[in-house]
């Protein structure tokens, strides 16, 4: 949709607005005001219902206005999820004007934050958010689209481009592709269509397809993976080089994002080198997430390390493998359609669940203690500022919670409500993408996210079981490492995070130990998912008790991650339930080497910061720290989009780091356990 | 004309509500939306929604405060809800009272909360009465001249 078209037309007249608020008075007033502005207003008093409506009809609305405090679901989580899954602009609103809450909203990716009572003048301007988002997407898309077209001529460019944080490009393409993909739900359908940049027939990257892709990339090595070779290796009829190229781009972004998450989370743990890119994880909206590809491999590694290595760190993502991360990042950026591998999304979803379980776990879990807070959210994966989770409206960052592993029970059992973790595309890029063999670190308990044998690649994160559309709005929180696994979607409860056990879900390594956001977090497999490390951060459970990561109500994880379960009740399935404990989103498990496993997940707060998951060391910490608040990590203030989101557009809080309402709480949860990461831990240090 | 007298009465009432700080400009906006937007029952609808909702919330708070161990977080959540509603309708005084109420919640002071609850209840009932009078006057005026309003 070209902004121009809309601008030229009657826009913003007739713009479709969905208002979600449990307060009937406010709903009535807003509706009237919106009608007065000549918008098309729909009201809804329940967030869960709103989410269902949105899922059923993604194009049915242009912008969402949501209250922050709602009984059935935290507004931030909804924000993350929407960002992750639908990538729509979300405006938060509340009578609460405290700066920290407002910041949390922004970190989770809200386009705007209105203080009640909302005035007409403010409503009159909301169309700008819609337009801006579309504009950015278009820009991105064209940018990336042209890349695709020129892929042939510059086959090697992909790597270069992805290596750098081409957030914008990636985002755009991600978004636009994602949008397109949404329309095309056929699984595995390949359309080699016209090469036009924006109208290319979209290939639906099913789990299987993605798995093949990841396998191919692993085989080649992330750095050497060029579309042409990947295409050859994949040997899928009908798949074009362009398809692969664009997918690769996304994947890289996803990895990057995951890396960043890790870096962010792992901050304290990971080498200071981690670049702040991760910061973008926090709260980045989906767009951002798409762009997030920025997670530097180091971040990922750092995250992984954190996740894996440090029990204290909650979500250390074994981000060792940068490339994996990148892949994951690329993939994770946007949850592809329903089944598509939501790179980050599933993570979110799972995370929340997973983390939810954590609460009980002792902090030792690698710092997952904060997860406990997240437990609210199903950590299915990892995920809305809070948000690296969250989904959203987060993604669920797939922060694989290694830590979760340890406490698998805790985490998983928690209520991972939908991890809002947005699938931050946590890819567990273990050293060699391939290393994610299931046997790695991921303990059996590991994340539920692991797609059980679905493995079809990390994408699998979105295992078909995940039935629903990837809740993990990948966009937002992609914290889910599930490289694109749409765990989030799954969150809709039905899907348990399919954690691929052992399967080699490349890329989707759901190490989320915690995250169990059942939904879909199908944790990446623990094993070879080089890319998808679903790091669903833990705990994205948004509903967690504030103690944990906390950020505002739902721990960032939950929030950020999009909700693995798809809304609070949504999630549960999958990740949490299935795997139970180990939500580790894949990544977590490998402490030692997860090259890739990023346990990031989780904690990647909506800001994309992997919270808690900081993988100590091993990975090159590309994570730049700080942004990876996978779960709800206390908002260290980073709040910004770390890395992934980059774009600046509303970042679905996937990565947003949830602000910790009580600074202590989060840090306690995280830090108290000792490991948790002090704000630095999240890798944000500084970067944010 | 009776209608004129009624109008005057209504205006006086509204004027006093504003000057006493019972309602603020948000309420004015609602009135404007009704008048200019051509949706006659709008204010009545909103005011009714608010009244019902506030009544319910106040009752819930009262129940919570009666518990042997008070869950201040829940109380705070309700107060926050009430604050949001009152802000949306323009019930300024109630809104301010809610803000103070939240303070007591933060302090976890049962006595403070009980006191604040009493004030809120009082302010709310007062406002509700005035709203009811206002609506009645409007209806009567409408009866005289349906086109007006």
Short mmCIF file of N, CA and C in Angstrom, two decimals, chain A residues 100 104 107 546-552 556 605 632-637 657-670 679 682:
data_model
loop_
_atom_site.label_atom_id
_atom_site.label_comp_id
_atom_site.label_asym_id
_atom_site.label_seq_id
_atom_site.Cartn_x
_atom_site.Cartn_y
_atom_site.Cartn_z
N UNK A 100 7.56 6.62 33.60
CA UNK A 100 8.12 5.29 33.38
C UNK A 100 7.15 4.38 32.65
N UNK A 104 7.66 2.77 29.06
CA UNK A 104 7.47 1.36 28.83
C UNK A 104 6.65 1.14 27.58
N UNK A 107 8.74 1.72 24.65
CA UNK A 107 9.69 0.65 24.47
C UNK A 107 9.04 -0.58 23.91
N UNK A 546 4.96 -9.17 39.44
CA UNK A 546 5.84 -8.09 39.19
C UNK A 546 7.20 -8.32 39.65
N UNK A 547 7.27 -9.08 40.41
CA UNK A 547 8.62 -9.29 40.87
C UNK A 547 9.57 -9.56 39.76
N UNK A 548 9.19 -10.26 38.93
CA UNK A 548 10.21 -10.62 38.01
C UNK A 548 10.42 -9.58 37.00
N UNK A 549 11.20 -9.71 36.34
CA UNK A 549 11.48 -8.76 35.39
C UNK A 549 10.58 -7.65 35.35
N UNK A 550 9.84 -7.72 35.68
CA UNK A 550 9.02 -6.73 35.69
C UNK A 550 8.91 -5.54 35.20
N UNK A 551 8.34 -5.43 34.58
CA UNK A 551 8.17 -4.18 34.07
C UNK A 551 6.78 -4.06 34.27
N UNK A 552 6.32 -3.35 34.32
CA UNK A 552 4.97 -3.11 34.49
C UNK A 552 4.15 -4.31 34.60
N UNK A 556 8.24 -8.02 31.11
CA UNK A 556 8.58 -7.68 29.76
C UNK A 556 8.57 -8.90 28.92
N UNK A 605 13.16 -8.25 25.94
CA UNK A 605 12.03 -7.49 26.28
C UNK A 605 11.55 -6.85 25.04
N UNK A 632 10.94 -9.35 30.25
CA UNK A 632 10.76 -8.10 30.73
C UNK A 632 11.85 -7.76 31.60
N UNK A 633 12.68 -7.33 31.10
CA UNK A 633 13.75 -7.00 31.95
C UNK A 633 13.58 -5.61 32.37
N UNK A 634 14.02 -5.39 33.37
CA UNK A 634 13.77 -4.06 33.88
C UNK A 634 14.23 -3.12 32.86
N UNK A 635 13.51 -2.29 32.72
CA UNK A 635 13.85 -1.44 31.68
C UNK A 635 14.97 -0.65 32.07
N UNK A 636 15.94 -0.96 31.61
CA UNK A 636 17.02 -0.24 32.13
C UNK A 636 17.04 1.09 31.57
N UNK A 637 16.13 1.24 30.94
CA UNK A 637 16.15 2.58 30.48
C UNK A 637 16.43 2.47 29.09
N UNK A 657 12.11 -3.26 26.16
CA UNK A 657 12.45 -3.76 27.46
C UNK A 657 11.41 -3.25 28.39
N UNK A 658 10.93 -4.08 29.01
CA UNK A 658 9.89 -3.58 29.86
C UNK A 658 10.49 -2.80 30.93
N UNK A 659 9.92 -1.81 31.14
CA UNK A 659 10.48 -1.03 32.20
C UNK A 659 10.11 -1.71 33.44
N UNK A 660 10.98 -1.62 34.22
CA UNK A 660 10.67 -2.32 35.41
C UNK A 660 9.99 -1.38 36.28
N UNK A 661 8.91 -1.74 36.58
CA UNK A 661 8.20 -0.79 37.39
C UNK A 661 8.90 -0.58 38.64
N UNK A 662 9.21 -1.60 39.18
CA UNK A 662 9.94 -1.33 40.39
C UNK A 662 11.30 -1.72 40.01
N UNK A 663 12.05 -0.88 39.91
CA UNK A 663 13.39 -1.16 39.44
C UNK A 663 13.95 -2.33 40.14
N UNK A 664 13.52 -2.43 41.26
CA UNK A 664 14.08 -3.55 41.94
C UNK A 664 13.50 -4.83 41.47
N UNK A 665 12.35 -4.78 41.26
CA UNK A 665 11.77 -6.07 40.96
C UNK A 665 12.48 -6.72 39.84
N UNK A 666 12.62 -6.02 38.86
CA UNK A 666 13.21 -6.73 37.78
C UNK A 666 14.59 -7.04 38.08
N UNK A 667 15.18 -6.09 38.45
CA UNK A 667 16.58 -6.38 38.63
C UNK A 667 16.69 -7.43 39.67
N UNK A 668 15.78 -7.43 40.45
CA UNK A 668 15.91 -8.47 41.42
C UNK A 668 15.71 -9.75 40.76
N UNK A 669 14.73 -9.75 40.15
CA UNK A 669 14.49 -11.05 39.62
C UNK A 669 15.64 -11.41 38.78
N UNK A 670 16.02 -10.48 38.19
CA UNK A 670 17.11 -10.88 37.36
C UNK A 670 18.35 -10.85 38.15
N UNK A 679 21.00 -4.25 34.95
CA UNK A 679 20.66 -3.63 33.69
C UNK A 679 21.70 -3.90 32.69
N UNK A 682 21.51 -7.19 30.86
CA UNK A 682 20.71 -7.39 29.72
C UNK A 682 21.40 -7.01 28.52
#
